[in-house]
Amino acid sequence: MSSVDDVIDDVLDDDAYYDPDEKIIIPEGSYPAHIISFYVSKEKPTRYGNPYNIYKPVYRIDESVDIYGGMSVSDKGIFRFRGKNNNPSKKSNSKGNLPYKTMLDKLEIPLNKVVVNGKEVYRLPSVDESQVYGKPVIINVYHDTFKGSYGVQKVAVANIAHAWKDGKPLDGSPQF
């Protein structure tokens, strides 16, 4: 039986630990995965004043993958640029929405076509975590290198290659 001092020592433990096995970087390649988180940034203005958001999915590699199954990897982020809010002095950036449209297509989120200024375009809806949590996808993992306060760092990042047709969605809902 533990003494009160042992319990307090466990709670107030001020030691720090490092496990070198946790520094595993997932190798580059394609992996079956599920979306386990979907962060949407607060709206910010571009230098031209147009609002935008950044969407950052987090993927968990499927348990069927040896060694790396169960590991998580983040997307670098996908921008969604909004319109000019009827202000002709602002520049539009609809071509910057191609990566966002591509993500919606890969997640099989239906898009509506609308006519704007006599031209047929796609209306790109905002997406939240409840719409994509647990979706089975195939991801491409690649390595991103950057210089930080600890020197040159290398991290694994991912993007969606396509829907995982044989994958089963995760049960449940997002854990907040």
PDB file of N, CA and C in Angstrom, residues 47-50 83-93:
ATOM      1  N   ARG A  47      -3.466  40.650 -46.999  1.00  0.00           N
ATOM      2  CA  ARG A  47      -2.949  42.021 -47.098  1.00  0.00           C
ATOM      3  C   ARG A  47      -3.880  42.908 -47.924  1.00  0.00           C
ATOM      4  N   TYR A  48      -4.781  42.281 -48.707  1.00  0.00           N
ATOM      5  CA  TYR A  48      -5.763  43.046 -49.477  1.00  0.00           C
ATOM      6  C   TYR A  48      -7.078  43.204 -48.720  1.00  0.00           C
ATOM      7  N   GLY A  49      -7.138  42.669 -47.505  1.00  0.00           N
ATOM      8  CA  GLY A  49      -8.329  42.827 -46.681  1.00  0.00           C
ATOM      9  C   GLY A  49      -9.369  41.731 -46.805  1.00  0.00           C
ATOM     10  N   ASN A  50      -9.135  40.742 -47.666  1.00  0.00           N
ATOM     11  CA  ASN A  50     -10.098  39.648 -47.806  1.00  0.00           C
ATOM     12  C   ASN A  50      -9.937  38.652 -46.664  1.00  0.00           C
ATOM     13  N   GLY A  83     -14.653  35.875 -50.388  1.00  0.00           N
ATOM     14  CA  GLY A  83     -14.860  36.910 -51.396  1.00  0.00           C
ATOM     15  C   GLY A  83     -14.482  38.307 -50.956  1.00  0.00           C
ATOM     16  N   LYS A  84     -14.821  39.253 -51.823  1.00  0.00           N
ATOM     17  CA  LYS A  84     -14.446  40.652 -51.616  1.00  0.00           C
ATOM     18  C   LYS A  84     -15.445  41.413 -50.762  1.00  0.00           C
ATOM     19  N   ASN A  85     -16.492  40.738 -50.279  1.00  0.00           N
ATOM     20  CA  ASN A  85     -17.527  41.399 -49.466  1.00  0.00           C
ATOM     21  C   ASN A  85     -18.074  42.651 -50.155  1.00  0.00           C
ATOM     22  N   ASN A  86     -18.304  42.541 -51.469  1.00  0.00           N
ATOM     23  CA  ASN A  86     -18.869  43.639 -52.274  1.00  0.00           C
ATOM     24  C   ASN A  86     -18.039  44.914 -52.217  1.00  0.00           C
ATOM     25  N   ASN A  87     -16.749  44.800 -52.000  1.00  0.00           N
ATOM     26  CA  ASN A  87     -15.861  45.957 -51.985  1.00  0.00           C
ATOM     27  C   ASN A  87     -14.970  45.868 -53.227  1.00  0.00           C
ATOM     28  N   PRO A  88     -15.237  46.663 -54.265  1.00  0.00           N
ATOM     29  CA  PRO A  88     -14.471  46.561 -55.511  1.00  0.00           C
ATOM     30  C   PRO A  88     -12.997  46.925 -55.366  1.00  0.00           C
ATOM     31  N   SER A  89     -12.607  47.597 -54.281  1.00  0.00           N
ATOM     32  CA  SER A  89     -11.198  47.964 -54.115  1.00  0.00           C
ATOM     33  C   SER A  89     -10.351  46.771 -53.657  1.00  0.00           C
ATOM     34  N   LYS A  90     -10.999  45.696 -53.229  1.00  0.00           N
ATOM     35  CA  LYS A  90     -10.261  44.513 -52.776  1.00  0.00           C
ATOM     36  C   LYS A  90     -10.044  43.561 -53.940  1.00  0.00           C
ATOM     37  N   LYS A  91      -8.891  42.890 -53.937  1.00  0.00           N
ATOM     38  CA  LYS A  91      -8.591  41.903 -54.963  1.00  0.00           C
ATOM     39  C   LYS A  91      -9.182  40.558 -54.560  1.00  0.00           C
ATOM     40  N   SER A  92      -9.675  39.827 -55.540  1.00  0.00           N
ATOM     41  CA  SER A  92     -10.220  38.497 -55.283  1.00  0.00           C
ATOM     42  C   SER A  92      -9.107  37.465 -55.416  1.00  0.00           C
ATOM     43  N   ASN A  93      -9.200  36.368 -54.677  1.00  0.00           N
ATOM     44  CA  ASN A  93      -8.176  35.325 -54.749  1.00  0.00           C
ATOM     45  C   ASN A  93      -8.827  33.956 -54.908  1.00  0.00           C
TER      46      ASN A  93
END
